[in-house]
Amino acid sequence: MPTTTGHTTEVDTTAQPDIHRLHSHSIDAIAAQSVDRSSSPSECDSSSSDSETNDTPPTLSEVNFLDNSGGIMVVDTSKSSSICESKAKKRRDGSCCLRLDVTVEEGKEQILRLKCGSVFTWIVDVASFPSKRKAKAARAALKKASKEINDYGFGFKFEELTTQHGKPTFVLRYDNDPPETDILAQAFLPSDIKTNGPPLALLVYPLSFVFLHKPFMWNTFRHEIIHMIGGRHVNCHQGEDDTEIRSVGFGPSNSNSIMAAKGSPRDLVFSKQDIKEIREYMGFPEGRLIEGIPIRDIVI
């Protein structure tokens, strides 16, 4: 079953796939929840309501594929982040809640957050994919994930860079050599943006294209997007996969979180609590303390 380590999405190839070494979870319980997308992305508003959403992925025929450089796009993704190598401190209360990545700079811990109004731009490295068909499928999935994120009005946006001008924040790139065989995808964290600068890489691995996972690739990508803005797995403080990840908890227990370990990529959907807490987090003033650690804004 799928699982997640660091800021990657994994699955257990010995059983029904999961996404971050996902434990089995009832999709019916998640699908029954409604979410609100009404807020404006530019307001960093923490309000939420109870409108419903449809998580049905589009067919590839519904999405127009645009090759940004006449058929081949070659980009430098050498700055892509590696899997996190730190080990999480176990939270004393053991709760399963939204986790935020903690970094250390000049001996001081901080929570790096993208400044309100930030726009993540992305392109597809078509040449990295084994076929244009797979590149098209991955691009369609990321476009759908980006649209949903934008509709929620979190205070940040994800947009495809459709011209040859400007440097993208990250590149969607196929990688045939995952760190482990059960990993679906791998993203980066705000600390990677600050340390390395763009372009970084969102890596998608072969397992994302198998029959059971491909229709839900957009779910995988929206999970990875939350990593990009500093979110960790809700179980990361328990030392997932023997990697230590320093993080702080925010909000009450939420086993239905999109960042929780579940039974399949199709189960990676936003809960109402996710929507509320991400908006609230983005609405906090810079310097606000969470578990005694300050929020510090960075600019892409």
Short mmCIF file of C-alpha atoms in Angstrom, two decimals:
data_model
loop_
_atom_site.label_atom_id
_atom_site.label_comp_id
_atom_site.label_asym_id
_atom_site.label_seq_id
_atom_site.Cartn_x
_atom_site.Cartn_y
_atom_site.Cartn_z
CA MET A 1 0.00 0.00 0.00
CA PRO A 2 1.27 3.52 -0.80
CA THR A 3 3.13 5.51 1.76
CA THR A 4 5.00 8.76 2.10
CA THR A 5 8.50 9.61 3.27
CA GLY A 6 10.14 12.99 3.50
CA HIS A 7 8.24 14.96 0.89
CA THR A 8 7.56 12.02 -1.41
CA THR A 9 4.48 9.97 -2.22
CA GLU A 10 4.88 6.22 -1.99
CA VAL A 11 2.91 3.04 -2.39
CA ASP A 12 3.30 -0.52 -1.18
CA THR A 13 3.73 -2.61 -4.29
CA THR A 14 3.00 -5.83 -2.41
CA ALA A 15 -0.65 -4.92 -1.88
CA GLN A 16 -3.39 -2.55 -3.02
CA PRO A 17 -1.46 0.67 -3.75
CA ASP A 18 -1.33 3.50 -1.27
CA ILE A 19 0.33 6.82 -1.74
CA HIS A 20 2.81 7.68 0.99
CA ARG A 21 2.84 4.24 2.33
CA LEU A 22 -0.78 4.83 2.86
CA HIS A 23 -2.67 2.79 5.39
CA SER A 24 -6.09 1.65 4.24
CA HIS A 25 -8.76 4.29 4.66
CA SER A 26 -12.42 4.50 3.68
CA ILE A 27 -12.82 6.80 0.70
CA ASP A 28 -16.54 6.99 1.39
CA ALA A 29 -15.90 8.85 4.64
CA ILE A 30 -13.78 11.42 2.81
CA ALA A 31 -15.99 11.76 -0.24
CA ALA A 32 -18.93 12.56 2.04
CA GLN A 33 -17.20 15.73 3.23
CA SER A 34 -17.81 19.06 1.54
CA VAL A 35 -15.32 21.86 1.02
CA ASP A 36 -15.50 25.56 0.28
CA ARG A 37 -13.63 27.15 -2.62
CA SER A 38 -15.27 30.54 -2.53
CA SER A 39 -12.48 32.71 -1.09
CA SER A 40 -10.25 34.84 -3.25
CA PRO A 41 -6.69 33.48 -3.57
CA SER A 42 -5.21 36.95 -3.09
CA GLU A 43 -6.79 37.66 0.27
CA CYS A 44 -5.08 35.07 2.47
CA ASP A 45 -8.46 34.68 4.09
CA SER A 46 -8.92 32.01 6.74
CA SER A 47 -12.71 31.81 6.41
CA SER A 48 -14.52 28.75 5.10
CA SER A 49 -18.05 27.57 4.37
CA ASP A 50 -19.82 24.38 3.34
CA SER A 51 -20.12 24.31 -0.45
CA GLU A 52 -19.45 20.99 -2.15
CA THR A 53 -16.75 19.89 -4.57
CA ASN A 54 -16.51 17.26 -7.27
CA ASP A 55 -13.27 15.28 -7.21
CA THR A 56 -13.89 13.38 -10.46
CA PRO A 57 -10.72 13.58 -12.60
CA PRO A 58 -11.18 14.75 -16.21
CA THR A 59 -10.39 12.47 -19.11
CA LEU A 60 -7.27 13.32 -21.06
CA SER A 61 -9.44 14.22 -24.05
CA GLU A 62 -10.84 17.12 -22.01
CA VAL A 63 -7.44 18.76 -21.67
CA ASN A 64 -5.47 20.42 -24.47
CA PHE A 65 -1.78 19.56 -24.38
CA LEU A 66 0.64 22.33 -25.23
CA ASP A 67 4.30 21.60 -25.81
CA ASN A 68 6.06 24.77 -24.72
CA SER A 69 9.08 24.55 -27.03
CA GLY A 70 7.92 23.11 -30.32
CA GLY A 71 7.84 19.50 -29.18
CA ILE A 72 10.80 19.25 -26.80
CA MET A 73 11.51 21.14 -23.63
CA VAL A 74 14.94 20.77 -22.09
CA VAL A 75 15.45 22.44 -18.73
CA ASP A 76 17.99 22.43 -15.96
CA THR A 77 16.55 20.58 -12.97
CA SER A 78 19.86 19.94 -11.27
CA LYS A 79 18.67 21.95 -8.28
CA SER A 80 15.82 19.58 -7.49
CA SER A 81 15.63 18.72 -3.83
CA SER A 82 16.72 15.43 -2.37
CA ILE A 83 14.67 13.38 0.07
CA CYS A 84 14.70 14.92 3.51
CA GLU A 85 17.31 13.33 5.74
CA SER A 86 16.23 14.68 9.11
CA LYS A 87 14.32 12.67 11.75
CA ALA A 88 11.15 13.95 13.31
CA LYS A 89 10.72 14.55 16.96
CA LYS A 90 7.74 12.62 18.22
CA ARG A 91 5.01 14.92 19.42
CA ARG A 92 4.23 14.33 23.06
CA ASP A 93 0.48 14.09 22.63
CA GLY A 94 0.87 11.78 19.62
CA SER A 95 -1.95 13.53 17.76
CA CYS A 96 -2.45 13.23 14.01
CA CYS A 97 -2.83 16.81 12.75
CA LEU A 98 -1.60 19.16 10.05
CA ARG A 99 2.18 19.34 10.30
CA LEU A 100 4.37 22.24 9.21
CA ASP A 101 8.02 21.90 8.27
CA VAL A 102 10.57 23.45 10.62
CA THR A 103 14.00 24.63 9.45
CA VAL A 104 16.98 26.00 11.33
CA GLU A 105 18.83 29.15 10.31
CA GLU A 106 21.70 30.60 12.33
CA GLY A 107 20.78 28.28 15.17
CA LYS A 108 17.15 29.39 15.32
CA GLU A 109 14.12 27.33 14.36
CA GLN A 110 11.56 28.84 12.00
CA ILE A 111 8.56 27.90 9.90
CA LEU A 112 9.11 29.08 6.33
CA ARG A 113 5.94 30.20 4.57
CA LEU A 114 5.41 31.52 1.05
CA LYS A 115 4.41 35.16 1.17
CA CYS A 116 0.69 35.79 0.63
CA GLY A 117 -0.03 36.23 -3.07
CA SER A 118 2.85 34.00 -4.20
CA VAL A 119 2.50 32.37 -7.61
CA PHE A 120 4.19 29.07 -8.37
CA THR A 121 4.82 28.78 -12.11
CA TRP A 122 5.59 25.46 -13.74
CA ILE A 123 6.48 23.85 -17.05
CA VAL A 124 6.72 20.28 -18.30
CA ASP A 125 10.06 18.74 -19.25
CA VAL A 126 8.56 16.79 -22.14
CA ALA A 127 11.90 15.28 -23.12
CA SER A 128 12.23 13.57 -19.74
CA PHE A 129 9.11 11.43 -20.31
CA PRO A 130 9.30 8.09 -22.13
CA SER A 131 6.47 9.22 -24.41
CA LYS A 132 4.47 12.33 -25.24
CA ARG A 133 1.38 10.43 -24.14
CA LYS A 134 2.73 10.13 -20.60
CA ALA A 135 3.84 13.76 -20.62
CA LYS A 136 0.33 14.72 -21.68
CA ALA A 137 -1.25 12.68 -18.88
CA ALA A 138 1.04 14.18 -16.24
CA ARG A 139 0.46 17.72 -17.51
CA ALA A 140 -3.30 17.22 -17.47
CA ALA A 141 -3.15 15.96 -13.89
CA LEU A 142 -1.03 18.89 -12.71
CA LYS A 143 -3.29 21.40 -14.46
CA LYS A 144 -6.31 19.95 -12.67
CA ALA A 145 -4.54 19.93 -9.32
CA SER A 146 -3.42 23.54 -9.87
CA LYS A 147 -6.94 24.68 -10.71
CA GLU A 148 -8.39 23.12 -7.58
CA ILE A 149 -5.71 24.67 -5.38
CA ASN A 150 -6.38 28.07 -6.95
CA ASP A 151 -10.14 27.72 -6.51
CA TYR A 152 -9.77 27.13 -2.78
CA GLY A 153 -8.34 30.63 -2.28
CA PHE A 154 -5.47 29.68 0.01
CA GLY A 155 -3.46 32.82 -0.71
CA PHE A 156 -1.11 31.29 -3.27
CA LYS A 157 -1.57 30.12 -6.87
CA PHE A 158 -0.15 27.54 -9.24
CA GLU A 159 0.03 28.46 -12.92
CA GLU A 160 1.53 26.85 -15.99
CA LEU A 161 4.13 29.03 -17.69
CA THR A 162 3.05 28.97 -21.31
CA THR A 163 5.63 31.32 -22.81
CA GLN A 164 9.38 31.13 -23.27
CA HIS A 165 9.87 34.16 -21.04
CA GLY A 166 10.59 33.97 -17.33
CA LYS A 167 11.94 31.23 -15.12
CA PRO A 168 9.47 28.67 -13.73
CA THR A 169 9.34 27.92 -10.04
CA PHE A 170 9.49 24.22 -10.80
CA VAL A 171 9.59 21.71 -13.60
CA LEU A 172 7.36 18.65 -13.85
CA ARG A 173 9.81 15.94 -14.76
CA TYR A 174 9.66 12.17 -15.24
CA ASP A 175 12.27 10.18 -13.34
CA ASN A 176 12.71 6.48 -14.01
CA ASP A 177 14.87 5.93 -10.93
CA PRO A 178 12.89 6.51 -7.70
CA PRO A 179 14.77 6.33 -4.38
CA GLU A 180 12.47 3.42 -3.48
CA THR A 181 10.23 1.29 -5.69
CA ASP A 182 7.00 2.29 -3.93
CA ILE A 183 7.32 6.04 -4.42
CA LEU A 184 4.83 7.79 -6.72
CA ALA A 185 6.19 11.34 -6.76
CA GLN A 186 8.55 13.71 -4.98
CA ALA A 187 8.30 17.45 -4.42
CA PHE A 188 10.24 20.11 -2.51
CA LEU A 189 9.79 22.36 0.51
CA PRO A 190 9.95 26.13 1.08
CA SER A 191 13.44 25.62 2.52
CA ASP A 192 14.53 24.25 -0.87
CA ILE A 193 13.16 27.36 -2.57
CA LYS A 194 15.10 29.60 -0.20
CA THR A 195 18.31 27.57 -0.37
CA ASN A 196 18.47 26.59 -4.03
CA GLY A 197 16.04 28.93 -5.74
CA PRO A 198 14.03 28.03 -8.82
CA PRO A 199 13.74 26.08 -10.94
CA LEU A 200 13.22 23.11 -8.66
CA ALA A 201 11.55 19.88 -9.71
CA LEU A 202 8.35 17.95 -9.13
CA LEU A 203 9.37 14.41 -9.96
CA VAL A 204 6.85 11.83 -11.07
CA TYR A 205 7.90 8.18 -11.03
CA PRO A 206 6.82 5.15 -13.12
CA LEU A 207 4.48 3.85 -10.42
CA SER A 208 2.20 6.86 -10.95
CA PHE A 209 1.40 5.55 -14.42
CA VAL A 210 0.24 2.06 -13.49
CA PHE A 211 -3.41 1.24 -14.13
CA LEU A 212 -4.62 1.72 -10.54
CA HIS A 213 -2.79 5.01 -9.93
CA LYS A 214 -2.86 6.91 -13.22
CA PRO A 215 -6.52 8.10 -12.96
CA PHE A 216 -5.68 9.68 -9.59
CA MET A 217 -2.35 11.27 -10.47
CA TRP A 218 -3.89 14.70 -9.88
CA ASN A 219 -4.55 13.62 -6.28
CA THR A 220 -0.88 12.75 -5.93
CA PHE A 221 0.08 16.18 -7.27
CA ARG A 222 -2.19 18.16 -4.95
CA HIS A 223 -0.71 16.25 -2.02
CA GLU A 224 2.76 17.19 -3.29
CA ILE A 225 1.66 20.82 -3.68
CA ILE A 226 0.97 20.97 0.06
CA HIS A 227 4.57 19.83 0.60
CA MET A 228 5.68 22.76 -1.57
CA ILE A 229 4.03 25.24 0.79
CA GLY A 230 5.55 23.58 3.87
CA GLY A 231 3.09 20.83 4.76
CA ARG A 232 4.34 17.55 6.16
CA HIS A 233 2.65 14.19 6.56
CA VAL A 234 0.42 14.16 9.61
CA ASN A 235 2.41 11.18 10.90
CA CYS A 236 5.85 12.67 10.20
CA HIS A 237 6.49 13.40 13.88
CA GLN A 238 6.30 9.66 14.51
CA GLY A 239 9.50 9.07 12.56
CA GLU A 240 8.01 7.73 9.33
CA ASP A 241 10.30 5.37 7.46
CA ASP A 242 13.10 6.00 9.94
CA THR A 243 13.69 9.50 8.60
CA GLU A 244 13.71 12.31 11.11
CA ILE A 245 11.53 15.23 10.16
CA ARG A 246 11.28 18.25 12.44
CA SER A 247 7.79 19.68 12.31
CA VAL A 248 5.16 21.34 14.44
CA GLY A 249 1.48 20.51 14.75
CA PHE A 250 -1.27 22.90 13.79
CA GLY A 251 -4.93 22.37 14.57
CA PRO A 252 -6.80 19.41 16.06
CA SER A 253 -6.44 15.76 15.11
CA ASN A 254 -7.39 15.10 11.47
CA SER A 255 -6.95 11.53 10.24
CA ASN A 256 -8.86 12.51 7.06
CA SER A 257 -6.25 15.07 6.04
CA ILE A 258 -4.91 15.04 2.50
CA MET A 259 -1.51 14.72 4.20
CA ALA A 260 -2.50 11.59 6.14
CA ALA A 261 -1.46 8.07 5.21
CA LYS A 262 -4.29 6.43 3.32
CA GLY A 263 -5.05 3.31 1.31
CA SER A 264 -4.83 4.64 -2.25
CA PRO A 265 -3.99 7.78 -4.26
CA ARG A 266 -7.70 8.15 -4.94
CA ASP A 267 -8.20 8.83 -1.22
CA LEU A 268 -5.95 11.90 -1.23
CA VAL A 269 -8.62 14.59 -1.08
CA PHE A 270 -8.94 17.76 0.95
CA SER A 271 -11.05 17.50 4.07
CA LYS A 272 -13.04 20.50 5.28
CA GLN A 273 -10.57 20.80 8.12
CA ASP A 274 -7.65 20.95 5.67
CA ILE A 275 -9.26 23.86 3.83
CA LYS A 276 -9.98 25.75 7.02
CA GLU A 277 -6.53 25.24 8.53
CA ILE A 278 -4.52 26.09 5.43
CA ARG A 279 -6.49 29.32 5.02
CA GLU A 280 -6.01 30.12 8.68
CA TYR A 281 -2.29 29.41 8.49
CA MET A 282 -1.84 31.61 5.42
CA GLY A 283 -3.81 34.37 7.16
CA PHE A 284 -1.53 34.54 10.20
CA PRO A 285 0.77 37.57 10.43
CA GLU A 286 4.46 36.94 9.92
CA GLY A 287 6.10 36.21 13.25
CA ARG A 288 3.09 34.34 14.64
CA LEU A 289 4.26 31.51 16.90
CA ILE A 290 3.19 27.90 16.43
CA GLU A 291 4.43 25.66 19.23
CA GLY A 292 6.80 28.49 20.08
CA ILE A 293 8.35 28.69 16.60
CA PRO A 294 7.85 31.83 14.43
CA ILE A 295 6.51 31.97 10.90
CA ARG A 296 8.92 33.62 8.44
CA ASP A 297 7.74 34.63 4.97
CA ILE A 298 9.83 34.03 1.89
CA VAL A 299 9.40 35.19 -1.70
CA ILE A 300 9.69 32.90 -4.71
#
